[in-house]
PDB file of C-alpha atoms in Angstrom:
ATOM      1  CA  MET A  10      41.087 -10.366  27.040  1.00  0.00           C
ATOM      2  CA  LEU A  11      40.951  -6.622  27.572  1.00  0.00           C
ATOM      3  CA  LEU A  12      37.627  -5.247  28.790  1.00  0.00           C
ATOM      4  CA  LEU A  13      36.631  -1.603  29.103  1.00  0.00           C
ATOM      5  CA  ALA A  14      33.920  -1.305  31.760  1.00  0.00           C
ATOM      6  CA  MET A  15      31.790   1.762  32.461  1.00  0.00           C
ATOM      7  CA  ASP A  16      28.709   2.664  34.468  1.00  0.00           C
ATOM      8  CA  THR A  17      26.789   5.944  34.656  1.00  0.00           C
ATOM      9  CA  ALA A  18      23.544   4.656  36.178  1.00  0.00           C
ATOM     10  CA  THR A  19      24.318   6.223  39.570  1.00  0.00           C
ATOM     11  CA  PRO A  20      26.016   9.494  40.617  1.00  0.00           C
ATOM     12  CA  ALA A  21      29.358   7.705  40.133  1.00  0.00           C
ATOM     13  CA  VAL A  22      30.993   8.097  36.716  1.00  0.00           C
ATOM     14  CA  THR A  23      33.190   5.026  36.830  1.00  0.00           C
ATOM     15  CA  VAL A  24      35.508   3.375  34.272  1.00  0.00           C
ATOM     16  CA  ALA A  25      37.976   0.484  34.456  1.00  0.00           C
ATOM     17  CA  LEU A  26      40.169  -1.762  32.307  1.00  0.00           C
ATOM     18  CA  HIS A  27      40.449  -5.489  33.048  1.00  0.00           C
ATOM     19  CA  ASP A  28      42.881  -7.854  31.312  1.00  0.00           C
ATOM     20  CA  GLY A  29      41.150 -11.080  32.317  1.00  0.00           C
ATOM     21  CA  ASP A  30      43.290 -11.522  35.424  1.00  0.00           C
ATOM     22  CA  SER A  31      43.035  -8.192  37.205  1.00  0.00           C
ATOM     23  CA  VAL A  32      42.073  -4.537  36.921  1.00  0.00           C
ATOM     24  CA  VAL A  33      44.891  -2.632  35.214  1.00  0.00           C
ATOM     25  CA  ALA A  34      43.457   0.894  35.522  1.00  0.00           C
ATOM     26  CA  ARG A  35      40.402   2.546  37.057  1.00  0.00           C
ATOM     27  CA  SER A  36      38.725   5.923  37.504  1.00  0.00           C
ATOM     28  CA  SER A  37      35.702   6.937  39.585  1.00  0.00           C
ATOM     29  CA  GLN A  38      34.198  10.362  40.217  1.00  0.00           C
ATOM     30  CA  VAL A  39      30.929  11.031  42.021  1.00  0.00           C
ATOM     31  CA  ASP A  40      29.013  13.828  40.308  1.00  0.00           C
ATOM     32  CA  ALA A  41      25.342  13.294  39.489  1.00  0.00           C
ATOM     33  CA  ARG A  42      25.194  16.220  37.030  1.00  0.00           C
ATOM     34  CA  ARG A  43      28.273  15.723  34.835  1.00  0.00           C
ATOM     35  CA  HIS A  44      28.129  12.206  33.402  1.00  0.00           C
ATOM     36  CA  GLY A  45      28.409  13.479  29.843  1.00  0.00           C
ATOM     37  CA  GLU A  46      31.387  15.698  30.647  1.00  0.00           C
ATOM     38  CA  LEU A  47      33.340  13.200  32.717  1.00  0.00           C
ATOM     39  CA  LEU A  48      32.940   9.837  30.977  1.00  0.00           C
ATOM     40  CA  LEU A  49      35.120  10.203  27.869  1.00  0.00           C
ATOM     41  CA  PRO A  50      37.998  11.927  29.717  1.00  0.00           C
ATOM     42  CA  ALA A  51      37.853   9.061  32.230  1.00  0.00           C
ATOM     43  CA  VAL A  52      38.093   6.497  29.418  1.00  0.00           C
ATOM     44  CA  ASP A  53      41.048   8.389  27.947  1.00  0.00           C
ATOM     45  CA  GLY A  54      42.661   8.527  31.381  1.00  0.00           C
ATOM     46  CA  VAL A  55      42.496   4.799  32.112  1.00  0.00           C
ATOM     47  CA  LEU A  56      43.839   3.960  28.645  1.00  0.00           C
ATOM     48  CA  LYS A  57      46.780   6.331  29.143  1.00  0.00           C
ATOM     49  CA  GLU A  58      47.428   4.937  32.622  1.00  0.00           C
ATOM     50  CA  ALA A  59      47.576   1.414  31.181  1.00  0.00           C
ATOM     51  CA  GLY A  60      49.619   2.517  28.154  1.00  0.00           C
ATOM     52  CA  LEU A  61      47.001   1.125  25.772  1.00  0.00           C
ATOM     53  CA  LYS A  62      44.813   2.321  22.902  1.00  0.00           C
ATOM     54  CA  LEU A  63      41.170   1.687  22.142  1.00  0.00           C
ATOM     55  CA  ASP A  64      41.970  -0.801  19.381  1.00  0.00           C
ATOM     56  CA  ALA A  65      43.413  -3.167  21.991  1.00  0.00           C
ATOM     57  CA  LEU A  66      39.960  -3.782  23.512  1.00  0.00           C
ATOM     58  CA  THR A  67      38.257  -7.136  23.082  1.00  0.00           C
ATOM     59  CA  GLY A  68      34.950  -6.140  24.672  1.00  0.00           C
ATOM     60  CA  ILE A  69      32.918  -3.446  26.428  1.00  0.00           C
ATOM     61  CA  VAL A  70      31.114  -3.939  29.736  1.00  0.00           C
ATOM     62  CA  VAL A  71      28.364  -1.499  30.679  1.00  0.00           C
ATOM     63  CA  GLY A  72      26.008  -1.117  33.609  1.00  0.00           C
ATOM     64  CA  VAL A  73      22.436  -1.091  32.285  1.00  0.00           C
ATOM     65  CA  GLY A  74      20.861   0.287  35.440  1.00  0.00           C
ATOM     66  CA  PRO A  75      18.405   0.628  36.976  1.00  0.00           C
ATOM     67  CA  GLY A  76      19.067   4.342  36.995  1.00  0.00           C
ATOM     68  CA  PRO A  77      17.714   7.771  36.028  1.00  0.00           C
ATOM     69  CA  TYR A  78      17.216   8.387  32.314  1.00  0.00           C
ATOM     70  CA  THR A  79      19.740  11.180  31.746  1.00  0.00           C
ATOM     71  CA  GLY A  80      22.770   9.633  33.409  1.00  0.00           C
ATOM     72  CA  LEU A  81      22.116   6.043  32.412  1.00  0.00           C
ATOM     73  CA  ARG A  82      21.927   6.727  28.675  1.00  0.00           C
ATOM     74  CA  VAL A  83      25.380   8.389  28.653  1.00  0.00           C
ATOM     75  CA  GLY A  84      27.163   5.134  29.444  1.00  0.00           C
ATOM     76  CA  LEU A  85      24.966   3.007  27.204  1.00  0.00           C
ATOM     77  CA  VAL A  86      25.326   5.260  24.155  1.00  0.00           C
ATOM     78  CA  THR A  87      29.083   5.508  24.676  1.00  0.00           C
ATOM     79  CA  ALA A  88      29.404   1.726  24.974  1.00  0.00           C
ATOM     80  CA  ALA A  89      27.366   1.258  21.793  1.00  0.00           C
ATOM     81  CA  ALA A  90      29.517   3.783  19.927  1.00  0.00           C
ATOM     82  CA  PHE A  91      32.761   2.070  20.944  1.00  0.00           C
ATOM     83  CA  SER A  92      31.317  -1.325  20.037  1.00  0.00           C
ATOM     84  CA  SER A  93      30.318  -0.130  16.585  1.00  0.00           C
ATOM     85  CA  ALA A  94      33.627   1.604  15.892  1.00  0.00           C
ATOM     86  CA  LEU A  95      35.827  -1.236  17.141  1.00  0.00           C
ATOM     87  CA  GLY A  96      33.714  -4.228  16.147  1.00  0.00           C
ATOM     88  CA  VAL A  97      33.739  -5.688  19.662  1.00  0.00           C
ATOM     89  CA  PRO A  98      30.794  -6.980  21.734  1.00  0.00           C
ATOM     90  CA  VAL A  99      29.013  -5.085  24.508  1.00  0.00           C
ATOM     91  CA  HIS A 100      28.223  -7.068  27.663  1.00  0.00           C
ATOM     92  CA  GLY A 101      25.417  -5.584  29.774  1.00  0.00           C
ATOM     93  CA  LEU A 102      25.233  -6.135  33.522  1.00  0.00           C
ATOM     94  CA  CYS A 103      22.761  -4.942  36.141  1.00  0.00           C
ATOM     95  CA  THR A 104      24.305  -2.020  38.020  1.00  0.00           C
ATOM     96  CA  LEU A 105      23.103  -3.476  41.324  1.00  0.00           C
ATOM     97  CA  ASP A 106      24.999  -6.700  40.550  1.00  0.00           C
ATOM     98  CA  GLY A 107      28.238  -4.714  40.383  1.00  0.00           C
ATOM     99  CA  LEU A 108      27.644  -3.276  43.845  1.00  0.00           C
ATOM    100  CA  ALA A 109      26.733  -6.714  45.171  1.00  0.00           C
ATOM    101  CA  TYR A 110      29.887  -8.266  43.704  1.00  0.00           C
ATOM    102  CA  ALA A 111      32.061  -5.500  45.167  1.00  0.00           C
ATOM    103  CA  SER A 112      30.603  -6.094  48.643  1.00  0.00           C
ATOM    104  CA  GLY A 113      32.012  -9.620  48.881  1.00  0.00           C
ATOM    105  CA  ILE A 114      29.170 -10.576  51.235  1.00  0.00           C
ATOM    106  CA  ASP A 115      28.541 -14.321  51.403  1.00  0.00           C
ATOM    107  CA  GLU A 116      25.174 -14.280  53.176  1.00  0.00           C
ATOM    108  CA  PRO A 117      21.727 -12.952  52.225  1.00  0.00           C
ATOM    109  CA  PHE A 118      21.679  -9.161  51.794  1.00  0.00           C
ATOM    110  CA  ALA A 119      20.247  -6.415  49.594  1.00  0.00           C
ATOM    111  CA  VAL A 120      21.517  -3.577  47.438  1.00  0.00           C
ATOM    112  CA  ALA A 121      19.769  -0.201  47.291  1.00  0.00           C
ATOM    113  CA  THR A 122      20.671   2.870  45.227  1.00  0.00           C
ATOM    114  CA  ASP A 123      19.082   6.303  45.107  1.00  0.00           C
ATOM    115  CA  ALA A 124      16.145   6.427  42.689  1.00  0.00           C
ATOM    116  CA  ARG A 125      15.216  10.007  43.664  1.00  0.00           C
ATOM    117  CA  ARG A 126      11.569  10.907  44.411  1.00  0.00           C
ATOM    118  CA  LYS A 127      12.250   9.453  47.891  1.00  0.00           C
ATOM    119  CA  GLU A 128      12.552   5.971  46.360  1.00  0.00           C
ATOM    120  CA  VAL A 129      15.312   3.390  45.912  1.00  0.00           C
ATOM    121  CA  TYR A 130      16.251   0.906  43.228  1.00  0.00           C
ATOM    122  CA  TRP A 131      16.870  -2.374  45.003  1.00  0.00           C
ATOM    123  CA  ALA A 132      17.311  -6.131  44.742  1.00  0.00           C
ATOM    124  CA  ARG A 133      17.941  -9.057  47.090  1.00  0.00           C
ATOM    125  CA  TYR A 134      20.963 -11.373  46.917  1.00  0.00           C
ATOM    126  CA  GLU A 135      21.826 -14.787  48.314  1.00  0.00           C
ATOM    127  CA  ASP A 136      25.516 -13.859  48.128  1.00  0.00           C
ATOM    128  CA  SER A 137      27.699 -11.419  46.199  1.00  0.00           C
ATOM    129  CA  ARG A 138      27.215 -13.316  42.912  1.00  0.00           C
ATOM    130  CA  THR A 139      23.585 -14.457  43.148  1.00  0.00           C
ATOM    131  CA  ARG A 140      20.652 -12.093  42.749  1.00  0.00           C
ATOM    132  CA  VAL A 141      17.185 -13.268  43.841  1.00  0.00           C
ATOM    133  CA  GLY A 142      14.527 -12.014  41.438  1.00  0.00           C
ATOM    134  CA  ASP A 143      14.494  -8.792  39.449  1.00  0.00           C
ATOM    135  CA  ALA A 144      15.465  -5.269  40.437  1.00  0.00           C
ATOM    136  CA  SER A 145      12.604  -3.053  41.650  1.00  0.00           C
ATOM    137  CA  VAL A 146      11.862   0.535  42.611  1.00  0.00           C
ATOM    138  CA  ASP A 147       9.995   1.330  45.844  1.00  0.00           C
ATOM    139  CA  ARG A 148       9.794   3.698  48.773  1.00  0.00           C
ATOM    140  CA  PRO A 149      12.138   2.587  51.589  1.00  0.00           C
ATOM    141  CA  ALA A 150       9.323   2.396  54.132  1.00  0.00           C
ATOM    142  CA  ASP A 151       7.395   0.026  51.878  1.00  0.00           C
ATOM    143  CA  ILE A 152      10.211  -2.553  51.767  1.00  0.00           C
ATOM    144  CA  ALA A 153      11.780  -2.077  55.201  1.00  0.00           C
ATOM    145  CA  GLU A 154       9.868  -5.012  56.694  1.00  0.00           C
ATOM    146  CA  ARG A 155      10.766  -7.302  53.771  1.00  0.00           C
ATOM    147  CA  LEU A 156      14.460  -6.506  54.214  1.00  0.00           C
ATOM    148  CA  ALA A 157      14.447  -6.456  58.018  1.00  0.00           C
ATOM    149  CA  GLY A 158      17.579  -8.027  59.482  1.00  0.00           C
ATOM    150  CA  LEU A 159      19.484  -7.940  56.187  1.00  0.00           C
ATOM    151  CA  PRO A 160      22.584  -5.871  55.490  1.00  0.00           C
ATOM    152  CA  VAL A 161      21.945  -3.338  52.713  1.00  0.00           C
ATOM    153  CA  VAL A 162      24.724  -2.189  50.398  1.00  0.00           C
ATOM    154  CA  GLY A 163      24.740   1.115  48.518  1.00  0.00           C
ATOM    155  CA  ALA A 164      23.833   4.784  48.750  1.00  0.00           C
ATOM    156  CA  GLY A 165      20.161   3.973  49.346  1.00  0.00           C
ATOM    157  CA  ALA A 166      20.998   2.482  52.712  1.00  0.00           C
ATOM    158  CA  ARG A 167      22.951   5.614  53.675  1.00  0.00           C
ATOM    159  CA  LEU A 168      20.111   7.900  52.630  1.00  0.00           C
ATOM    160  CA  TYR A 169      17.401   6.051  54.567  1.00  0.00           C
ATOM    161  CA  PRO A 170      18.958   4.653  57.765  1.00  0.00           C
ATOM    162  CA  GLU A 171      15.557   4.408  59.455  1.00  0.00           C
ATOM    163  CA  ALA A 172      14.532   1.798  56.874  1.00  0.00           C
ATOM    164  CA  PHE A 173      17.953   0.178  56.402  1.00  0.00           C
ATOM    165  CA  PRO A 174      19.843   0.331  59.728  1.00  0.00           C
ATOM    166  CA  ASP A 175      22.586  -2.131  58.698  1.00  0.00           C
ATOM    167  CA  ALA A 176      24.232  -0.152  55.884  1.00  0.00           C
ATOM    168  CA  ARG A 177      27.289  -1.730  54.274  1.00  0.00           C
ATOM    169  CA  ASP A 178      29.996  -0.645  51.826  1.00  0.00           C
ATOM    170  CA  PRO A 179      30.453   0.065  49.020  1.00  0.00           C
ATOM    171  CA  GLU A 180      28.300   3.149  48.840  1.00  0.00           C
ATOM    172  CA  HIS A 181      28.986   3.853  45.177  1.00  0.00           C
ATOM    173  CA  GLN A 182      29.284   1.769  42.025  1.00  0.00           C
ATOM    174  CA  SER A 183      32.729   0.690  40.803  1.00  0.00           C
ATOM    175  CA  ALA A 184      33.468  -0.206  37.179  1.00  0.00           C
ATOM    176  CA  ALA A 185      36.398  -2.219  38.501  1.00  0.00           C
ATOM    177  CA  ALA A 186      33.977  -4.597  40.222  1.00  0.00           C
ATOM    178  CA  LEU A 187      31.715  -4.660  37.163  1.00  0.00           C
ATOM    179  CA  ALA A 188      34.701  -5.534  34.944  1.00  0.00           C
ATOM    180  CA  ALA A 189      35.869  -8.264  37.319  1.00  0.00           C
ATOM    181  CA  LEU A 190      32.388  -9.791  37.391  1.00  0.00           C
ATOM    182  CA  ALA A 191      32.206  -9.739  33.586  1.00  0.00           C
ATOM    183  CA  ALA A 192      35.677 -11.276  33.238  1.00  0.00           C
ATOM    184  CA  GLU A 193      34.642 -14.048  35.617  1.00  0.00           C
ATOM    185  CA  LYS A 194      31.516 -14.774  33.561  1.00  0.00           C
ATOM    186  CA  LEU A 195      33.433 -14.778  30.281  1.00  0.00           C
ATOM    187  CA  ALA A 196      36.136 -17.060  31.658  1.00  0.00           C
ATOM    188  CA  ALA A 197      33.461 -19.493  32.875  1.00  0.00           C
ATOM    189  CA  GLY A 198      31.835 -19.579  29.428  1.00  0.00           C
ATOM    190  CA  GLY A 199      28.575 -21.477  28.926  1.00  0.00           C
ATOM    191  CA  ASP A 200      25.976 -20.445  31.478  1.00  0.00           C
ATOM    192  CA  GLY A 201      28.288 -17.786  32.897  1.00  0.00           C
ATOM    193  CA  ALA A 202      28.554 -15.890  29.619  1.00  0.00           C
ATOM    194  CA  ALA A 203      24.812 -16.317  29.154  1.00  0.00           C
ATOM    195  CA  GLY A 204      24.268 -14.231  32.288  1.00  0.00           C
ATOM    196  CA  PHE A 205      24.830 -10.956  30.419  1.00  0.00           C
ATOM    197  CA  LEU A 206      21.979  -8.586  29.622  1.00  0.00           C
ATOM    198  CA  ASP A 207      21.237  -6.760  26.408  1.00  0.00           C
ATOM    199  CA  PRO A 208      22.869  -3.304  26.576  1.00  0.00           C
ATOM    200  CA  LEU A 209      19.511  -1.560  26.902  1.00  0.00           C
ATOM    201  CA  PRO A 210      18.443   0.840  29.662  1.00  0.00           C
ATOM    202  CA  MET A 211      16.700  -0.569  32.725  1.00  0.00           C
ATOM    203  CA  TYR A 212      14.508   2.353  33.803  1.00  0.00           C
ATOM    204  CA  LEU A 213      11.793   0.574  35.886  1.00  0.00           C
ATOM    205  CA  ARG A 214       9.488   3.600  35.705  1.00  0.00           C
ATOM    206  CA  ARG A 215       8.216   6.214  33.267  1.00  0.00           C
ATOM    207  CA  PRO A 216      10.351   9.308  32.536  1.00  0.00           C
ATOM    208  CA  ASP A 217       9.789  12.550  34.442  1.00  0.00           C
ATOM    209  CA  ALA A 218       9.013  14.486  31.259  1.00  0.00           C
ATOM    210  CA  GLN A 219       5.392  14.106  30.185  1.00  0.00           C
ATOM    211  CA  VAL A 220       3.234  15.749  27.537  1.00  0.00           C
ATOM    212  CA  PRO A 221       0.887  18.125  29.412  1.00  0.00           C
ATOM    213  CA  LYS A 222      -2.768  17.204  29.550  1.00  0.00           C
ATOM    214  CA  ASN A 223      -5.128  19.329  27.472  1.00  0.00           C
ATOM    215  CA  TYR A 224      -2.176  20.374  25.365  1.00  0.00           C
ATOM    216  CA  LYS A 225      -3.156  23.295  23.118  1.00  0.00           C
ATOM    217  CA  VAL A 226      -1.776  23.237  19.581  1.00  0.00           C
ATOM    218  CA  VAL A 227      -0.632  26.713  18.525  1.00  0.00           C
ATOM    219  CA  THR A 228       0.960  25.888  15.177  1.00  0.00           C
ATOM    220  CA  PRO A 229      -1.018  26.624  11.978  1.00  0.00           C
ATOM    221  CA  LYS A 230      -3.041  23.776  10.522  1.00  0.00           C
TER     222      LYS A 230
END
């Protein structure tokens, strides 16, 4: 097994290689505006660090969000391109699940990432491997009471301490954790492997760009 994992659903542009036993190379940079510039050099870097080439991969792991449209699609399109070129499968995982897995918390908690517009993407967990329900997007004040008393992992907790006073690490997504979670699921087979998502974007809300109302057509008929 050799998995290439990537996630661009958050400000972190993060890539890792996992051989089925452990992470053999990793790269993470936090820059919300340069996903497209940073991702492929990061992939090249982890392959060089491990002394491997793309044709050694047996699968791609990609975070499907939730996340903003522009950043999220960079990772998903890149994963799809590698899959097509190499003839290997793409395994989608919820980005929040990667943060939960990296936390190692074995009690009820939540994960919250920055959704902009003064909102967070969030989900509840029974432990670091078990999500309760689907991911959602809400204003912190609207969910503070529902998450009262729970630790909250991720950048969302750091941004809104009044709503989430018990902020926990990690703050940012790690492809290393995403790869380890995927390797664990694949090794388990059966129901574990069935826990993957289709590699399609999880947006949770409509895009910012909208066709203006009362749009006036100026082209000739």
